[in-house]
Amino acid sequence: MSTPADTAPAGAVRQASLREINLALLLGRIAVAPRPPSRAELAAATGLTRATVSAVVDDLIGGGLVTEVEPTPRGGAGRPARGLLLAGHGPAGLGLEINVDYLAVCVLDLTGAVRHRAVHRADLRPVSPAETLALAAGLARQARADAHGQGLTLAGAALAVPGLVDADGVVRLAPNLGWREVDVPALLAAHPPLTEAVPGLPTLVVENEANLAALGELHTGDPGTTTFLYVSGEVGIGAGIVLDGTLYRGVRGFSGEIGHLPVHPEGHPCRCGGRGCLETYAGQEAILTAAGLTGADVAGDAVRLARLAAGATRRPSPRWPGRGRRSAWRWPGW
């Protein structure tokens, strides 16, 4: 069966594609500009004609993506032009995170402002994936209602998981949660209460939490920094690798799993099935246990640990088990 793109004249298709390119180009320029640019400045920066820029900007304003602001008075002849800013009253993004000891949700508008945030603290290790997703769906429902009440429309959603996630959204392995081969999209589709909890929710992107954090840093951090390593440290340890502005996944897509690099071949057992993994020494639970701080009050323990560290006197410590070692690593079973 033919599609509109198949039957439409080639010129019309090219024109539509060019329009999308120009929309993305100008929206990106406005997003990263150090101050609100005018239409004339956008034309000069992009090489587009003023007429094209004006038409595209009108589309962006009409779509609720961009807003005009009054010009700042300045000296010289002529009337100052209005500047353009990302709008904070239209499309928004929903972020969900499943971690070992909490669920979190937030809503961000296009300006990057957090418009809703909620955290549900619980030990999720004994909870099944379906039950965990049901809890996450409940948080998403509340976030969507709050966003709607503020005049926002959810245009995208992402779910962060502390584990190996493939391109299809399947959690291949999340050892700290006890998840293996959890097909999140299929699980959501097979349980109507989960999808019905958030009617109209856009397609959910499932990704490793450190990778998503690295992408967040890329788009909201220093514009000149496009190659870096983002390290996430909680119960587990992970990393997001960004090279020249692109998330690097490696051959199998799991390049950032540094928490399971062995630092001691005969070290502590790890939930991944290996021994001596980095997170068994530097993960949140490992640090709290080593400091003699255990229990359910992780936040309180962290505060007490920081106070102890601030008032402690330096004393000799055992040699770090991984210091000076080099090892080739392969996740057990992969």
Short mmCIF file of C-alpha atoms in Angstrom, two decimals:
data_model
loop_
_atom_site.label_atom_id
_atom_site.label_comp_id
_atom_site.label_asym_id
_atom_site.label_seq_id
_atom_site.Cartn_x
_atom_site.Cartn_y
_atom_site.Cartn_z
CA MET A 1 0.00 0.00 0.00
CA SER A 2 1.39 3.36 -0.94
CA THR A 3 1.90 6.13 1.58
CA PRO A 4 1.40 9.88 1.07
CA ALA A 5 5.17 10.20 0.69
CA ASP A 6 5.10 7.53 -2.07
CA THR A 7 2.37 9.26 -4.06
CA ALA A 8 3.36 12.89 -3.44
CA PRO A 9 5.47 14.69 -6.04
CA ALA A 10 9.19 14.52 -5.30
CA GLY A 11 9.34 18.30 -5.11
CA ALA A 12 6.66 18.38 -2.42
CA VAL A 13 8.51 15.79 -0.35
CA ARG A 14 11.76 17.72 -0.65
CA GLN A 15 9.97 20.92 0.32
CA ALA A 16 8.50 19.28 3.44
CA SER A 17 11.90 17.88 4.40
CA LEU A 18 13.54 21.26 3.90
CA ARG A 19 10.93 22.87 6.13
CA GLU A 20 11.61 20.33 8.89
CA ILE A 21 15.34 20.95 8.57
CA ASN A 22 14.85 24.70 8.87
CA LEU A 23 12.52 24.29 11.85
CA ALA A 24 15.12 22.16 13.64
CA LEU A 25 17.97 24.48 12.66
CA LEU A 26 16.37 27.64 13.99
CA LEU A 27 14.96 25.98 17.10
CA GLY A 28 18.44 24.69 17.91
CA ARG A 29 20.00 28.11 17.38
CA ILE A 30 17.47 29.74 19.68
CA ALA A 31 17.99 27.04 22.32
CA VAL A 32 21.77 27.53 22.60
CA ALA A 33 21.98 31.28 22.03
CA PRO A 34 23.58 33.15 24.98
CA ARG A 35 20.88 35.82 24.66
CA PRO A 36 17.55 35.97 22.79
CA PRO A 37 18.45 36.33 19.09
CA SER A 38 16.41 38.43 16.69
CA ARG A 39 15.12 37.17 13.36
CA ALA A 40 17.76 39.21 11.57
CA GLU A 41 20.51 37.68 13.70
CA LEU A 42 19.21 34.19 12.95
CA ALA A 43 19.25 34.95 9.24
CA ALA A 44 22.84 36.18 9.44
CA ALA A 45 23.96 33.18 11.50
CA THR A 46 22.30 30.52 9.35
CA GLY A 47 22.54 31.98 5.86
CA LEU A 48 18.78 31.69 5.37
CA THR A 49 16.88 34.58 3.85
CA ARG A 50 15.01 36.90 6.18
CA ALA A 51 11.74 35.86 4.58
CA THR A 52 12.45 32.17 5.25
CA VAL A 53 13.52 32.86 8.83
CA SER A 54 10.41 34.94 9.45
CA ALA A 55 8.12 32.21 8.10
CA VAL A 56 9.83 29.45 10.09
CA VAL A 57 9.84 31.51 13.30
CA ASP A 58 6.12 32.19 12.85
CA ASP A 59 5.59 28.41 12.65
CA LEU A 60 7.64 27.88 15.82
CA ILE A 61 5.65 30.54 17.66
CA GLY A 62 2.37 29.11 16.39
CA GLY A 63 3.40 25.66 17.59
CA GLY A 64 4.10 26.91 21.10
CA LEU A 65 7.82 26.18 20.84
CA VAL A 66 9.14 29.75 20.79
CA THR A 67 8.03 33.06 22.21
CA GLU A 68 9.04 36.64 21.44
CA VAL A 69 10.33 38.98 24.13
CA GLU A 70 10.44 42.74 24.18
CA PRO A 71 13.76 44.20 23.05
CA THR A 72 16.25 45.60 25.51
CA PRO A 73 16.63 49.37 25.03
CA ARG A 74 19.98 50.31 23.55
CA GLY A 75 21.63 53.33 22.06
CA GLY A 76 21.85 54.07 18.37
CA ALA A 77 19.43 54.70 15.55
CA GLY A 78 16.59 52.41 14.64
CA ARG A 79 14.12 50.35 16.59
CA PRO A 80 15.62 47.37 18.44
CA ALA A 81 14.32 43.99 17.28
CA ARG A 82 12.46 41.54 19.47
CA GLY A 83 14.36 38.55 20.75
CA LEU A 84 13.29 34.91 20.61
CA LEU A 85 13.21 32.44 23.49
CA LEU A 86 12.13 28.85 23.95
CA ALA A 87 8.58 28.81 25.27
CA GLY A 88 7.87 27.39 28.70
CA HIS A 89 4.13 27.01 28.27
CA GLY A 90 3.71 24.36 25.57
CA PRO A 91 5.43 21.01 24.96
CA ALA A 92 7.19 19.31 27.85
CA GLY A 93 9.09 16.11 28.53
CA LEU A 94 8.41 13.43 31.12
CA GLY A 95 11.31 11.67 32.82
CA LEU A 96 10.96 8.50 34.89
CA GLU A 97 13.72 6.71 36.78
CA ILE A 98 13.68 3.25 38.31
CA ASN A 99 16.53 2.69 40.73
CA VAL A 100 17.28 0.18 43.44
CA ASP A 101 15.87 2.18 46.33
CA TYR A 102 13.58 4.74 44.72
CA LEU A 103 11.33 5.70 41.82
CA ALA A 104 11.42 9.26 40.53
CA VAL A 105 9.49 11.34 38.03
CA CYS A 106 9.92 14.86 36.70
CA VAL A 107 8.45 17.09 34.02
CA LEU A 108 10.64 19.64 32.22
CA ASP A 109 9.47 22.35 29.87
CA LEU A 110 11.44 23.42 26.82
CA THR A 111 13.41 25.98 28.82
CA GLY A 112 14.73 23.20 31.05
CA ALA A 113 12.72 24.32 34.07
CA VAL A 114 11.48 21.51 36.31
CA ARG A 115 7.70 21.85 36.49
CA HIS A 116 6.98 18.71 38.50
CA ARG A 117 9.10 16.39 40.61
CA ALA A 118 8.25 13.45 42.87
CA VAL A 119 10.24 10.65 44.50
CA HIS A 120 8.90 7.38 45.90
CA ARG A 121 11.44 5.72 48.19
CA ALA A 122 11.29 1.94 48.53
CA ASP A 123 13.54 -1.09 48.23
CA LEU A 124 12.57 -2.36 44.78
CA ARG A 125 14.77 -5.45 44.75
CA PRO A 126 12.01 -7.80 45.98
CA VAL A 127 9.40 -6.15 43.71
CA SER A 128 8.60 -7.72 40.34
CA PRO A 129 9.19 -5.73 37.12
CA ALA A 130 5.42 -5.55 36.47
CA GLU A 131 4.73 -4.20 39.96
CA THR A 132 7.59 -1.73 39.67
CA LEU A 133 6.28 -0.46 36.33
CA ALA A 134 2.81 -0.13 37.87
CA LEU A 135 4.26 2.11 40.59
CA ALA A 136 6.09 4.14 37.93
CA ALA A 137 2.86 4.46 35.93
CA GLY A 138 1.13 5.89 38.99
CA LEU A 139 3.82 8.53 39.36
CA ALA A 140 3.57 9.31 35.65
CA ARG A 141 -0.20 9.72 35.91
CA GLN A 142 0.17 12.27 38.70
CA ALA A 143 2.90 14.11 36.78
CA ARG A 144 0.78 14.24 33.64
CA ALA A 145 -2.18 15.65 35.55
CA ASP A 146 0.00 18.32 37.15
CA ALA A 147 1.59 19.21 33.80
CA HIS A 148 -1.83 19.48 32.16
CA GLY A 149 -2.97 21.76 34.96
CA GLN A 150 -0.06 24.07 34.14
CA GLY A 151 -1.02 24.20 30.48
CA LEU A 152 1.74 21.83 29.35
CA THR A 153 1.47 18.98 26.85
CA LEU A 154 3.73 15.96 27.22
CA ALA A 155 5.52 15.49 23.91
CA GLY A 156 8.08 12.89 24.92
CA ALA A 157 8.94 10.51 27.73
CA ALA A 158 11.99 8.55 28.83
CA LEU A 159 12.49 5.80 31.40
CA ALA A 160 15.93 5.46 32.99
CA VAL A 161 16.98 2.03 34.29
CA PRO A 162 20.25 1.04 36.04
CA GLY A 163 21.24 -1.79 33.74
CA LEU A 164 21.98 -2.98 30.22
CA VAL A 165 19.25 -1.75 27.87
CA ASP A 166 19.20 -2.65 24.19
CA ALA A 167 17.91 -0.56 21.29
CA ASP A 168 14.42 -2.09 21.58
CA GLY A 169 13.97 -1.06 25.22
CA VAL A 170 14.63 -4.54 26.58
CA VAL A 171 16.49 -4.53 29.90
CA ARG A 172 18.94 -7.31 29.20
CA LEU A 173 20.38 -7.28 32.69
CA ALA A 174 19.95 -5.04 35.74
CA PRO A 175 21.72 -7.05 38.46
CA ASN A 176 21.01 -4.67 41.32
CA LEU A 177 17.27 -4.93 40.59
CA GLY A 178 17.39 -8.63 39.80
CA TRP A 179 16.02 -8.01 36.28
CA ARG A 180 17.04 -10.12 33.31
CA GLU A 181 15.53 -9.98 29.82
CA VAL A 182 12.70 -7.66 30.87
CA ASP A 183 10.93 -6.42 27.73
CA VAL A 184 9.56 -3.16 29.11
CA PRO A 185 7.52 -2.11 26.02
CA ALA A 186 5.94 -5.58 25.76
CA LEU A 187 5.25 -5.68 29.49
CA LEU A 188 3.50 -2.33 29.31
CA ALA A 189 1.43 -3.41 26.32
CA ALA A 190 0.45 -6.68 28.01
CA HIS A 191 -0.83 -4.97 31.15
CA PRO A 192 -3.61 -2.48 30.26
CA PRO A 193 -3.68 -0.97 33.78
CA LEU A 194 -0.14 0.26 33.20
CA THR A 195 -0.91 1.96 29.89
CA GLU A 196 -4.37 3.12 30.94
CA ALA A 197 -2.84 4.81 33.97
CA VAL A 198 -1.33 7.40 31.66
CA PRO A 199 -3.74 7.94 28.74
CA GLY A 200 -2.19 9.75 25.84
CA LEU A 201 1.37 9.23 27.08
CA PRO A 202 3.79 9.50 24.15
CA THR A 203 6.02 6.63 23.16
CA LEU A 204 8.33 5.76 26.01
CA VAL A 205 12.09 5.61 25.37
CA VAL A 206 13.82 3.13 27.69
CA GLU A 207 17.53 3.75 28.26
CA ASN A 208 20.36 3.23 30.71
CA GLU A 209 20.26 5.89 33.43
CA ALA A 210 23.88 6.98 33.04
CA ASN A 211 23.44 7.35 29.28
CA LEU A 212 20.41 9.59 29.76
CA ALA A 213 22.26 11.63 32.38
CA ALA A 214 25.17 12.08 29.97
CA LEU A 215 22.80 13.28 27.24
CA GLY A 216 21.25 15.69 29.72
CA GLU A 217 24.69 17.08 30.54
CA LEU A 218 25.49 17.37 26.84
CA HIS A 219 22.41 19.47 26.11
CA THR A 220 22.36 21.60 29.26
CA GLY A 221 26.03 21.89 30.19
CA ASP A 222 28.87 23.87 28.66
CA PRO A 223 28.12 24.11 24.90
CA GLY A 224 31.84 23.87 24.17
CA THR A 225 32.24 20.53 25.95
CA THR A 226 31.28 17.76 23.55
CA THR A 227 33.61 14.97 24.68
CA PHE A 228 33.40 13.78 28.28
CA LEU A 229 32.71 10.90 30.64
CA TYR A 230 29.69 11.16 32.94
CA VAL A 231 29.93 8.88 35.99
CA SER A 232 26.81 8.01 37.98
CA GLY A 233 27.32 6.62 41.47
CA GLU A 234 24.51 5.27 43.63
CA VAL A 235 23.96 1.65 44.69
CA GLY A 236 25.53 0.82 41.35
CA ILE A 237 28.09 2.71 39.31
CA GLY A 238 27.69 3.48 35.63
CA ALA A 239 29.00 5.87 33.02
CA GLY A 240 27.83 7.64 29.91
CA ILE A 241 30.49 8.28 27.28
CA VAL A 242 30.03 11.23 24.92
CA LEU A 243 32.44 11.65 22.00
CA ASP A 244 32.18 14.69 19.73
CA GLY A 245 28.62 15.31 20.84
CA THR A 246 27.45 11.73 20.28
CA LEU A 247 26.66 9.09 22.88
CA TYR A 248 29.15 6.25 22.49
CA ARG A 249 27.66 2.82 23.12
CA GLY A 250 30.36 0.44 21.95
CA VAL A 251 29.92 -2.69 19.85
CA ARG A 252 27.16 -4.18 22.00
CA GLY A 253 25.81 -0.92 23.32
CA PHE A 254 26.98 -1.37 26.90
CA SER A 255 30.29 0.49 26.94
CA GLY A 256 29.55 2.56 30.05
CA GLU A 257 29.15 -0.31 32.52
CA ILE A 258 32.24 0.56 34.53
CA GLY A 259 30.67 -0.54 37.81
CA HIS A 260 31.37 -4.13 36.88
CA LEU A 261 35.00 -3.69 35.94
CA PRO A 262 36.93 -6.01 38.28
CA VAL A 263 39.36 -4.20 40.55
CA HIS A 264 40.22 -7.29 42.59
CA PRO A 265 40.11 -10.78 41.01
CA GLU A 266 39.32 -12.41 44.35
CA GLY A 267 37.33 -9.56 45.86
CA HIS A 268 33.79 -9.22 47.14
CA PRO A 269 31.03 -11.14 45.31
CA CYS A 270 28.84 -8.97 43.08
CA ARG A 271 25.19 -9.32 42.10
CA CYS A 272 26.27 -9.60 38.47
CA GLY A 273 27.86 -12.97 39.25
CA GLY A 274 31.44 -11.72 39.21
CA ARG A 275 33.84 -10.88 42.01
CA GLY A 276 35.72 -7.73 42.93
CA CYS A 277 33.65 -5.38 40.76
CA LEU A 278 34.22 -1.65 41.22
CA GLU A 279 30.79 -1.04 42.73
CA THR A 280 31.40 -3.62 45.48
CA TYR A 281 34.07 -1.20 46.75
CA ALA A 282 32.86 2.24 45.59
CA GLY A 283 29.08 1.84 45.35
CA GLN A 284 26.74 3.53 47.81
CA GLU A 285 26.07 0.43 49.91
CA ALA A 286 29.74 -0.52 49.96
CA ILE A 287 30.79 2.91 51.22
CA LEU A 288 28.08 3.05 53.89
CA THR A 289 28.91 -0.48 55.06
CA ALA A 290 32.62 0.32 55.23
CA ALA A 291 31.79 3.39 57.31
CA GLY A 292 29.58 1.38 59.66
CA LEU A 293 26.44 3.18 58.50
CA THR A 294 23.66 0.80 57.60
CA GLY A 295 19.87 0.87 57.64
CA ALA A 296 17.01 2.25 55.61
CA ASP A 297 17.81 5.95 56.05
CA VAL A 298 20.20 6.23 53.12
CA ALA A 299 19.92 10.01 52.88
CA GLY A 300 20.53 10.42 56.61
CA ASP A 301 23.44 8.00 56.47
CA ALA A 302 24.98 9.96 53.61
CA VAL A 303 24.75 13.19 55.61
CA ARG A 304 26.32 11.55 58.65
CA LEU A 305 29.05 10.05 56.49
CA ALA A 306 29.86 13.47 55.04
CA ARG A 307 30.07 14.96 58.53
CA LEU A 308 32.34 12.17 59.70
CA ALA A 309 34.58 12.66 56.69
CA ALA A 310 34.73 16.41 57.26
CA GLY A 311 35.86 15.96 60.86
CA ALA A 312 38.08 12.93 60.40
CA THR A 313 41.84 12.98 60.67
CA ARG A 314 43.73 11.35 57.86
CA ARG A 315 45.10 7.93 58.71
CA PRO A 316 46.78 5.16 56.74
CA SER A 317 44.36 3.00 54.77
CA PRO A 318 44.77 -0.39 53.10
CA ARG A 319 46.03 -0.33 49.56
CA TRP A 320 43.15 0.09 47.12
CA PRO A 321 42.67 -3.39 45.66
CA GLY A 322 42.49 -2.21 42.09
CA ARG A 323 45.39 0.20 42.18
CA GLY A 324 48.04 -0.49 39.59
CA ARG A 325 46.11 -3.35 38.04
CA ARG A 326 45.02 -3.69 34.47
CA SER A 327 42.42 -6.22 33.49
CA ALA A 328 40.34 -7.26 30.51
CA TRP A 329 36.72 -7.48 31.58
CA ARG A 330 33.76 -9.41 30.33
CA TRP A 331 30.40 -9.44 32.08
CA PRO A 332 29.67 -13.04 33.19
CA GLY A 333 27.34 -14.63 30.67
CA TRP A 334 27.91 -11.96 27.98
#
